[in-house]
mmCIF file of C-alpha atoms in Angstrom:
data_model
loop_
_atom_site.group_PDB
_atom_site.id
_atom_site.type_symbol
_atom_site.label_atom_id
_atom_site.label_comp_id
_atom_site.label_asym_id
_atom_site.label_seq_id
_atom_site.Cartn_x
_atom_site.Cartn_y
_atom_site.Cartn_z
ATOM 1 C CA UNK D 21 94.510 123.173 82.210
ATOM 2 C CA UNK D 22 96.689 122.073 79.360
ATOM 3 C CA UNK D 23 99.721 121.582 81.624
ATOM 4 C CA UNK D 24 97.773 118.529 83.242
ATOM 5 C CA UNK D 25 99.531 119.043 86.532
ATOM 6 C CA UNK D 26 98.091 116.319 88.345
ATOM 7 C CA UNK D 27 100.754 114.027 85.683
ATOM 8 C CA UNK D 28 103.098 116.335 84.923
ATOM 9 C CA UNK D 29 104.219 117.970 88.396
ATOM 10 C CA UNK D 30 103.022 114.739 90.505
ATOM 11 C CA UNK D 31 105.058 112.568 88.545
ATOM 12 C CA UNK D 32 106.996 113.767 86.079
ATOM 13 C CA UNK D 33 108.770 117.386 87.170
ATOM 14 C CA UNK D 34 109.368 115.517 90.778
ATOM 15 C CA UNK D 35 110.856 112.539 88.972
ATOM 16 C CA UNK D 36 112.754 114.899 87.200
ATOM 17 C CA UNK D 37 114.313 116.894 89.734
ATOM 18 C CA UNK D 38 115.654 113.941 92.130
ATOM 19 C CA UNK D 39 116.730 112.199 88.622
ATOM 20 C CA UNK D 40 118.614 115.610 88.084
ATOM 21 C CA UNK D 41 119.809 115.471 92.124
ATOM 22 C CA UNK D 42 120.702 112.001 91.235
ATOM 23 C CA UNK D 43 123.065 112.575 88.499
ATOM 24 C CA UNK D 44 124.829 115.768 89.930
ATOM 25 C CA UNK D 45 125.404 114.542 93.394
ATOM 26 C CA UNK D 46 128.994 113.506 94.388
ATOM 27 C CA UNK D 47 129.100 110.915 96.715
ATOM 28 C CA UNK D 48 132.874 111.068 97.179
ATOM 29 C CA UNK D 49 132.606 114.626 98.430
ATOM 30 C CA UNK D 50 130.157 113.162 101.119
ATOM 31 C CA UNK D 51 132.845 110.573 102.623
ATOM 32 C CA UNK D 52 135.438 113.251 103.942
ATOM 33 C CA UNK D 53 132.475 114.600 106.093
ATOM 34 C CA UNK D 54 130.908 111.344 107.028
ATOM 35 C CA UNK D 55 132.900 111.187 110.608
ATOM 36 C CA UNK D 56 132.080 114.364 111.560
ATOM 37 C CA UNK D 57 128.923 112.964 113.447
ATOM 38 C CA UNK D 58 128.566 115.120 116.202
ATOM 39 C CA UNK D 59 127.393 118.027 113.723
ATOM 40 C CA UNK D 60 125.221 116.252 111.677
ATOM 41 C CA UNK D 61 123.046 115.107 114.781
ATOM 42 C CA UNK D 62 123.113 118.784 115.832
ATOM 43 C CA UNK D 63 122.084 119.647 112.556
ATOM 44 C CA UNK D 64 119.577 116.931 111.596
ATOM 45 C CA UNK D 65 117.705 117.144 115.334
ATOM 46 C CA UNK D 66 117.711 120.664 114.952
ATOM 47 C CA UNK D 67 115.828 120.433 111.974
ATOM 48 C CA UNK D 68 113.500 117.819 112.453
ATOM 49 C CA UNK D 69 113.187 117.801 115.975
ATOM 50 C CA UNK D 70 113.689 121.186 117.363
ATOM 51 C CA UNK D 71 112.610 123.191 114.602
ATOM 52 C CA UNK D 72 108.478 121.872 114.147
ATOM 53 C CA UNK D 73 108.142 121.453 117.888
ATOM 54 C CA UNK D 74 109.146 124.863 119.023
ATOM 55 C CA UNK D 75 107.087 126.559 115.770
ATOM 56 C CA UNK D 76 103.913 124.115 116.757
ATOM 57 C CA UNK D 77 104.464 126.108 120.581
ATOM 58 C CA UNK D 78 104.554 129.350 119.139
ATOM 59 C CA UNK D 79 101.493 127.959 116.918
ATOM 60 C CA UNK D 80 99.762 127.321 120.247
ATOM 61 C CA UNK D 81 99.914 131.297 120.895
ATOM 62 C CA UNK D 82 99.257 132.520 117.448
ATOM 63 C CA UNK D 83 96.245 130.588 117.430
ATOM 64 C CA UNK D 84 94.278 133.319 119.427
ATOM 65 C CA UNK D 85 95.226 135.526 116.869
ATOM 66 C CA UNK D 86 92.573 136.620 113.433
ATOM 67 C CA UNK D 87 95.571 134.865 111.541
ATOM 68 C CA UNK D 88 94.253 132.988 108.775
ATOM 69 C CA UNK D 89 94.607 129.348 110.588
ATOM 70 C CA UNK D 90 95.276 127.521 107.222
ATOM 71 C CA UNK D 91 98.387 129.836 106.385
ATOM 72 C CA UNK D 92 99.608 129.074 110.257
ATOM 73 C CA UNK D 93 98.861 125.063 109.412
ATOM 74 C CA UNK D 94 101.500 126.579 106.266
ATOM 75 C CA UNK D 95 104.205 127.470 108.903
ATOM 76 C CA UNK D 96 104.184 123.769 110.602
ATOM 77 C CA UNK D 97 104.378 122.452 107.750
ATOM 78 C CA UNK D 98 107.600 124.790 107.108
ATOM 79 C CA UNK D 99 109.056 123.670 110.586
ATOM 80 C CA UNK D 100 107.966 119.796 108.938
ATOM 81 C CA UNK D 101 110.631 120.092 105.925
ATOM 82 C CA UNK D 102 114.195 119.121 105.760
ATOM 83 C CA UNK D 103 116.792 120.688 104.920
ATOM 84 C CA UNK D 104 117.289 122.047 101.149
ATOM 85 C CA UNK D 105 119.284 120.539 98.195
ATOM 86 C CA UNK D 106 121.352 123.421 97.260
ATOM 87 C CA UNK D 107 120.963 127.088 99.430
ATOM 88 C CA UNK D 108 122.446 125.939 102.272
ATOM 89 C CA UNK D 109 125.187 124.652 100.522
ATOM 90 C CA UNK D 110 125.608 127.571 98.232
ATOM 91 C CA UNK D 111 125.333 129.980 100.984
ATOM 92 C CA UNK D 112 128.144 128.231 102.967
ATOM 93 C CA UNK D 113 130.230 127.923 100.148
ATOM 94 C CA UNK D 114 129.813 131.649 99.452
ATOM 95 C CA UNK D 115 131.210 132.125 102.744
ATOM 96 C CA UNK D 116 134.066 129.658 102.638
ATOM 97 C CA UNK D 117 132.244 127.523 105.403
ATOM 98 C CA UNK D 118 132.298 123.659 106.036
ATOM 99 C CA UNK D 119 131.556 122.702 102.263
ATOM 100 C CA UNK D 120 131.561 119.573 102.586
ATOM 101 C CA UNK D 121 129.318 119.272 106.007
ATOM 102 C CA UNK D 122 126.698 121.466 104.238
ATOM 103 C CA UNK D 123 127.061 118.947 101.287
ATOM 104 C CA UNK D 124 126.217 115.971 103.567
ATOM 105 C CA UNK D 125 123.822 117.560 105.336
ATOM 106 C CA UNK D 126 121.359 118.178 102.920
ATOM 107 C CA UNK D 127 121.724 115.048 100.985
ATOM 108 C CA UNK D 128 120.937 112.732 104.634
ATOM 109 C CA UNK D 129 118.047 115.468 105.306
ATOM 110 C CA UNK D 130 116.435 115.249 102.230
ATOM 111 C CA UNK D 131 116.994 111.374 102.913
ATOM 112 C CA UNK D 132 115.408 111.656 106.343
ATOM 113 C CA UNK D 133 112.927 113.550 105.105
ATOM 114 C CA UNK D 134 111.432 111.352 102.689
ATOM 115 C CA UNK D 135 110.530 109.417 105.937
ATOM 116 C CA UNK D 136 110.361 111.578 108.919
ATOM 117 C CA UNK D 137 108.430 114.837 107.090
ATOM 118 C CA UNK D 138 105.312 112.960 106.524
ATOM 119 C CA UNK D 139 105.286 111.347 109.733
ATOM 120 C CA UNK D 140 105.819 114.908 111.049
ATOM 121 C CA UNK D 141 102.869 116.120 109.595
ATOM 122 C CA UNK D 142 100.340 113.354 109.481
ATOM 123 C CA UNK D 143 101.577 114.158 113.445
ATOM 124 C CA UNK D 144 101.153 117.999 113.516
ATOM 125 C CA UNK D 145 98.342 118.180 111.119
ATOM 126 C CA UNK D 146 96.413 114.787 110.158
ATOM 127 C CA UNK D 147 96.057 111.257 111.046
ATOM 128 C CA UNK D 148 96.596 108.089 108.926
ATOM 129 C CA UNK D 149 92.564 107.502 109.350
ATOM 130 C CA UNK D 150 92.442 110.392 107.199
ATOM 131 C CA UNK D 151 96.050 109.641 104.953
ATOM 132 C CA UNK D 152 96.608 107.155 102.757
ATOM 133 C CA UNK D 153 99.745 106.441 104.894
ATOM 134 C CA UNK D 154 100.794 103.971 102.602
ATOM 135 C CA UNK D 155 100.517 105.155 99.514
ATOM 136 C CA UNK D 156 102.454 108.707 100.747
ATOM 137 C CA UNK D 157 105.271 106.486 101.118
ATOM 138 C CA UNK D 158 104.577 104.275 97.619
ATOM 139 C CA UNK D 159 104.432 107.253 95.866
ATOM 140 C CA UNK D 160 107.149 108.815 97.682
ATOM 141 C CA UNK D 161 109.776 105.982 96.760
ATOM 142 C CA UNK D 162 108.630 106.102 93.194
ATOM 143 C CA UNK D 163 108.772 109.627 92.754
ATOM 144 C CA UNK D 164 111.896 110.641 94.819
ATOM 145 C CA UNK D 165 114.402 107.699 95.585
ATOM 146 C CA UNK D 166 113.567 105.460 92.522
ATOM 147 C CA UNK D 167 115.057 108.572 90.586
ATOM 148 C CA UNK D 168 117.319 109.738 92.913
ATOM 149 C CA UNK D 169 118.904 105.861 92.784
ATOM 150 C CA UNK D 170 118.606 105.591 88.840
ATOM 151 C CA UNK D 171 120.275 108.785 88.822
ATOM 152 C CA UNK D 172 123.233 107.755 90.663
ATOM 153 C CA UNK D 173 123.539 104.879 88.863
ATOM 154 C CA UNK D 174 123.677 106.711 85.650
ATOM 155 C CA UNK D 175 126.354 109.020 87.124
ATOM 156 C CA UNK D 176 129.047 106.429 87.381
ATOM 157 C CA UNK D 177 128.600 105.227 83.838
ATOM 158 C CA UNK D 178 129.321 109.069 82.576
ATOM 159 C CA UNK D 179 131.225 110.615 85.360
ATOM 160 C CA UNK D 180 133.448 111.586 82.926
ATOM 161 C CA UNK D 181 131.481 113.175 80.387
ATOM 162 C CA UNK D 182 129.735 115.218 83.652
ATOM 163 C CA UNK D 183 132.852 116.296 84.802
ATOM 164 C CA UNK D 184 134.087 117.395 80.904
ATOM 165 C CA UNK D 185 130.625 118.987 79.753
ATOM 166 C CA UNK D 186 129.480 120.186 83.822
ATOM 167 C CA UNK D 187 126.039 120.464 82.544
ATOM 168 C CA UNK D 188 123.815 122.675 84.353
ATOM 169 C CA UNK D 189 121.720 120.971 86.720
ATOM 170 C CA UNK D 190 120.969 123.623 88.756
ATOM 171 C CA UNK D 191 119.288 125.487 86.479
ATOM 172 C CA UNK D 192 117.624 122.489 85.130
ATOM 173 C CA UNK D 193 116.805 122.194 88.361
ATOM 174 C CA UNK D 194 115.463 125.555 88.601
ATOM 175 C CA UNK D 195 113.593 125.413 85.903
ATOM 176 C CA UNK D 196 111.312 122.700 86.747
ATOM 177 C CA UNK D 197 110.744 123.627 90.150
ATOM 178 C CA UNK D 198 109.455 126.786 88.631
ATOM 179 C CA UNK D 199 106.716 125.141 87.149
ATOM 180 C CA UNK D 200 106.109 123.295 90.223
ATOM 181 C CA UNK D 201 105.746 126.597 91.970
ATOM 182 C CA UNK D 202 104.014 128.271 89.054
ATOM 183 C CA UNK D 203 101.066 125.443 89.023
ATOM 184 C CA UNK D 204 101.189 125.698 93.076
ATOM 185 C CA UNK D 205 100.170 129.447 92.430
ATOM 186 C CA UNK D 206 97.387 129.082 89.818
ATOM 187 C CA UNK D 207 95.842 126.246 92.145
ATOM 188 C CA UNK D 208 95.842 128.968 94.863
ATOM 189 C CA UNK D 209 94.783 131.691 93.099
ATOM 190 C CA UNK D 210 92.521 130.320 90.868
ATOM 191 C CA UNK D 211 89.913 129.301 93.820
ATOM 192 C CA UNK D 212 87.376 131.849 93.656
ATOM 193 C CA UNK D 213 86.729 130.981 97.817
ATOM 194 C CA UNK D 214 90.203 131.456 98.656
ATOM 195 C CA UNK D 215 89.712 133.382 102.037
ATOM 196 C CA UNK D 216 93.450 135.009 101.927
ATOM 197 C CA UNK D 217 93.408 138.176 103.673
ATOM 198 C CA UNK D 218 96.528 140.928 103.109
ATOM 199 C CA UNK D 219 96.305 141.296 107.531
ATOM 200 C CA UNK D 220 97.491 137.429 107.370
ATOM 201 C CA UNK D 221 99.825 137.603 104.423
ATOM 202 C CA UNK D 222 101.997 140.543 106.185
ATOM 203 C CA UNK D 223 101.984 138.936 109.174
ATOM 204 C CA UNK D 224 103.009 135.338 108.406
ATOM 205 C CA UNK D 225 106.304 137.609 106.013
ATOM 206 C CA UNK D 226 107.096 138.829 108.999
ATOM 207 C CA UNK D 227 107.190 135.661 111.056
ATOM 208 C CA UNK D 228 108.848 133.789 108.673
ATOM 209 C CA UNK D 229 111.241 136.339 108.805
ATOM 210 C CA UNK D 230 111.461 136.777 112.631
ATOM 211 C CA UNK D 231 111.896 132.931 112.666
ATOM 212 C CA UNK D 232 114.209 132.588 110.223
ATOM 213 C CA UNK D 233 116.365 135.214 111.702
ATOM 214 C CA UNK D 234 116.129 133.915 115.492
ATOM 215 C CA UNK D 235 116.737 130.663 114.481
ATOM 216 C CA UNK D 236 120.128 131.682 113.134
ATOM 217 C CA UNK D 237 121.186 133.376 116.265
ATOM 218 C CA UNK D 238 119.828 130.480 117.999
ATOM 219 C CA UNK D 239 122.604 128.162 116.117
ATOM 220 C CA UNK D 240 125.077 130.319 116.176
ATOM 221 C CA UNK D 241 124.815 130.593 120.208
ATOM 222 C CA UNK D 242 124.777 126.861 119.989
ATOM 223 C CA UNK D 243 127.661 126.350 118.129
ATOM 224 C CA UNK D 244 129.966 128.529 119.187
ATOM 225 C CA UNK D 245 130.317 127.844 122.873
ATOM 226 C CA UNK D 246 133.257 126.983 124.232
ATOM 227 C CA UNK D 247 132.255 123.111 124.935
ATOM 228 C CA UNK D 248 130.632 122.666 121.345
ATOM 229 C CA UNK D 249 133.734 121.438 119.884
ATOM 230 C CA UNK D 250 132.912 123.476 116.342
ATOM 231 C CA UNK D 251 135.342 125.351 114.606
ATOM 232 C CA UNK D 252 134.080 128.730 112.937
ATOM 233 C CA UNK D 253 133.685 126.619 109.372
ATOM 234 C CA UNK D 254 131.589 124.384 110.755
ATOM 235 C CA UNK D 255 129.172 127.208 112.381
ATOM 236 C CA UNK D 256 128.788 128.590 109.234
ATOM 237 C CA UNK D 257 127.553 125.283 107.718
ATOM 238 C CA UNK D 258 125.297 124.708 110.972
ATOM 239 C CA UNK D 259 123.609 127.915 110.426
ATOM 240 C CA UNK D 260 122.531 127.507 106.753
ATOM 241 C CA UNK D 261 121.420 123.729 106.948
ATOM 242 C CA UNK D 262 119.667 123.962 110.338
ATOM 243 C CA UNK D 263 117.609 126.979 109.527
ATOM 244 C CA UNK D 264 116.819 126.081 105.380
ATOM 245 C CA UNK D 265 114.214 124.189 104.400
ATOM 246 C CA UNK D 266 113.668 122.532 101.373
ATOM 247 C CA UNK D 267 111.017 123.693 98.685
ATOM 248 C CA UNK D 268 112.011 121.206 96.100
ATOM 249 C CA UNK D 269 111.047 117.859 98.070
ATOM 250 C CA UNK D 270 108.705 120.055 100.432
ATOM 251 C CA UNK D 271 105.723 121.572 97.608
ATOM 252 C CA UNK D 272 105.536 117.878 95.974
ATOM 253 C CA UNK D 273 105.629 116.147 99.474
ATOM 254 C CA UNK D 274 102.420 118.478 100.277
ATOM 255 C CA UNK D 275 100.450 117.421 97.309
ATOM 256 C CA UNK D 276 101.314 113.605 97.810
ATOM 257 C CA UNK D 277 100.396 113.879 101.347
ATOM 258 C CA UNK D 278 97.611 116.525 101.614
ATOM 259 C CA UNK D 279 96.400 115.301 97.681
ATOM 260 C CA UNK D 280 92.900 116.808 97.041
ATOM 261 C CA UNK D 281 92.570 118.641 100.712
ATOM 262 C CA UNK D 282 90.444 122.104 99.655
ATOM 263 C CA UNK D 283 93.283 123.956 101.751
ATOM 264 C CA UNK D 284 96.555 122.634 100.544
ATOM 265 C CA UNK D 285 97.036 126.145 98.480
ATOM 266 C CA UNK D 286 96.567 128.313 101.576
ATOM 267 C CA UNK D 287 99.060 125.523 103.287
ATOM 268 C CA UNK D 288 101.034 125.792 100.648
ATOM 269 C CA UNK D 289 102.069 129.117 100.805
ATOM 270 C CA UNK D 290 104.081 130.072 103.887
ATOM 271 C CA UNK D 291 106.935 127.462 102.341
ATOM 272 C CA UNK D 292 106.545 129.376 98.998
ATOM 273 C CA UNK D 293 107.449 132.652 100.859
ATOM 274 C CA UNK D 294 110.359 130.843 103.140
ATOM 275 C CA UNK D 295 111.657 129.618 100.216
ATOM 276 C CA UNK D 296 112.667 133.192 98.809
ATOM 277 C CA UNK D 297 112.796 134.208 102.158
ATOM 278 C CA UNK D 298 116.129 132.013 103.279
ATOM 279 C CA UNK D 299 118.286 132.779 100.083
ATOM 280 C CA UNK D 300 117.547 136.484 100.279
ATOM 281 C CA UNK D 301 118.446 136.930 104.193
ATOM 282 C CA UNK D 302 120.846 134.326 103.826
ATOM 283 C CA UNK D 303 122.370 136.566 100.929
ATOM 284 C CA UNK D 304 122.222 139.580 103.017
ATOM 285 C CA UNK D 305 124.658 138.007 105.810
ATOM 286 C CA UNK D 306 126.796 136.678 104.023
ATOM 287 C CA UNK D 307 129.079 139.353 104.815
ATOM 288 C CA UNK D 308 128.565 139.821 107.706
ATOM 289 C CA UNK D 309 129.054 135.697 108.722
ATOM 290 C CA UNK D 310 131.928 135.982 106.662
ATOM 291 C CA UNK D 311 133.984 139.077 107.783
ATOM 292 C CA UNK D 312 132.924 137.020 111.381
ATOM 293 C CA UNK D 313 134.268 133.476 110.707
ATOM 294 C CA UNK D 314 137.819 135.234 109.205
ATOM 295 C CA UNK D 315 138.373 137.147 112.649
ATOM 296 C CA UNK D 316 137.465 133.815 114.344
ATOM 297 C CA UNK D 317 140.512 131.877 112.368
ATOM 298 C CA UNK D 318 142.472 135.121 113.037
ATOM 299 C CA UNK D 319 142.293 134.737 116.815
ATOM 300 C CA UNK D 320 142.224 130.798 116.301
ATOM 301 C CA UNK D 321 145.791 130.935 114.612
ATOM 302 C CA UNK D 322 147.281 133.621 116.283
ATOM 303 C CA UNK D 323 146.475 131.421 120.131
ATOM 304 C CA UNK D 324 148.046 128.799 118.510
ATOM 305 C CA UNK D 325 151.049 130.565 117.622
ATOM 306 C CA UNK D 326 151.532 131.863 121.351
ATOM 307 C CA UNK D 327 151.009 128.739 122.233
ATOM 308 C CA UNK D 328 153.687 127.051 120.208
ATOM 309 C CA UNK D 329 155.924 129.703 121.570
ATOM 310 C CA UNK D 330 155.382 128.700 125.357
ATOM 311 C CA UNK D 331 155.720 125.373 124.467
ATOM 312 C CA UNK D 332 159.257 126.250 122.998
#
């Protein structure tokens, strides 16, 4: 149509949007996190190791199931993303989590990512006889860290003016992923064969869900242990980034890598429904984590106290 989306999303709204990530993200908040390595493996193998391996064995049942295979090709690709640019972080920040963890976190994922998410599913769902492997990751680079670099580099010219005017990159942000997600839905949609049955939909909402939640509880088993050596901050930020995935590098990574494959729509949409998905369920505990991770420092300080006391 007249929105020419093969230029305008492929190119220019993903340019856009790491430009935009570029320009807003502060490295200095990144370097009081950096040592805190032990977390960010958990985090970061979580994501892109644990996370698509264990949904490609649950895969291996569901395939025996009328489930429309192309939407359960969607969920791998789900399990395939890193983590996201902001929900994770806004989440954790909403419950006065490890800010700065969640911060790093994302950024390195979506770093990873740009290598290790098409690798994961060229390995899950293609081959590079059928990929262009190499021009995924041309187009990649000049679409994601070309701008993502330029953008940084434009930051430290007008830090200043940022941090007077704090112009509103999420919602520029926002914005343009909308029309990502807009033109996603139209090429769906707009495929007269699309064989997308309402049995399939339900199911794969509830899965996501189901996954989404037992993932959570999954990290939160993890972390809290008494050998895990993470305080009740940093659980908080392992939950969110571990179990998030990113929409804004993860819809234009799909059309780079699965460019003009008949089913990318039907793939397409179990990330489109996670997306929601994480920030509304996320939303929904935040309460809940929160009223949790207070008692935690509660008990935290007041063992420390008696223990001062026998010390005296």
């Amino acid at each position: 149509g007249p929105l020419k989306p093969e230029i305008t999303i492929t190119y220019i709204a993903v340019s856009a949007i790491f430009f935009n990530s570029g320009l807003s993200l502060k490295m200095e908040e990144l370097t009081s996190a950096l040592m805190h390595v032990k977390l960010h493996l958990f985090v970061q193998i979580f994501t892109l190791v644990f996370f698509p391996t264990a949904i490609w064995l649950f895969l291996q049942l569901l395939s025996i199931t009328p489930i429309n295979e192309w939407l359960l090709k969607g969920l791998q690709t789900v399990g395939c993303m890193p983590p996201p640019v902001s929900s994770a972080v806004i989440l954790t920040k909403a419950v006065g989590g490890n800010e700065a963890a969640a911060i790093f976190n994302s950024a390195f994922g979506s770093f990873l990512g740009i290598v290790i998410t098409p690798l994961l599913l060229l390995l899950f769902l293609g081959s590079s006889s059928s990929v262009p492997f190499t021009s995924i990751f041309s187009q990649l680079f000049m679409t994601v860290v070309v701008p993502l670099i330029i953008g940084q580099i434009v930051r430290r010219y007008i830090k200043d003016w940022l941090e007077r005017k704090k112009p509103p990159f999420g919602a520029i942000s926002s914005c343009v992923l909308l029309m990502i997600i807009y033109t996603t839905f139209c090429d769906t949609f707009a495929n007269p064969n699309i064989d997308l049955d309402k049995f399939s939909l339900i199911i794969i909402v509830f899965i996501i869900f189901s996954v989404q939640l037992s993932f959570m509880f999954l990290t939160f088993l993890f972390s809290t242990r008494n050998n895990s050596g993470f305080t009740a901050a940093d659980t908080v930020a392992i939950i969110f980034c571990s179990t998030h995935k990113s929409l804004t590098l993860g819809i234009p990574m799909l059309k780079i890598v699965f460019a003009g494959y008949e089913h990318l729509s039907l793939i397409s949409v179990p990330l489109l429904i996670y997306h929601p998905a994480q920030i509304l369920l996320g939303s929904l505990l935040v309460p809940t984590i929160k009223s949790w991770m207070v008692s935690r420092q509660k008990v935290r300080i007041a063992l420390t106290d008696v223990e001062r006391k026998t010390a005296v």
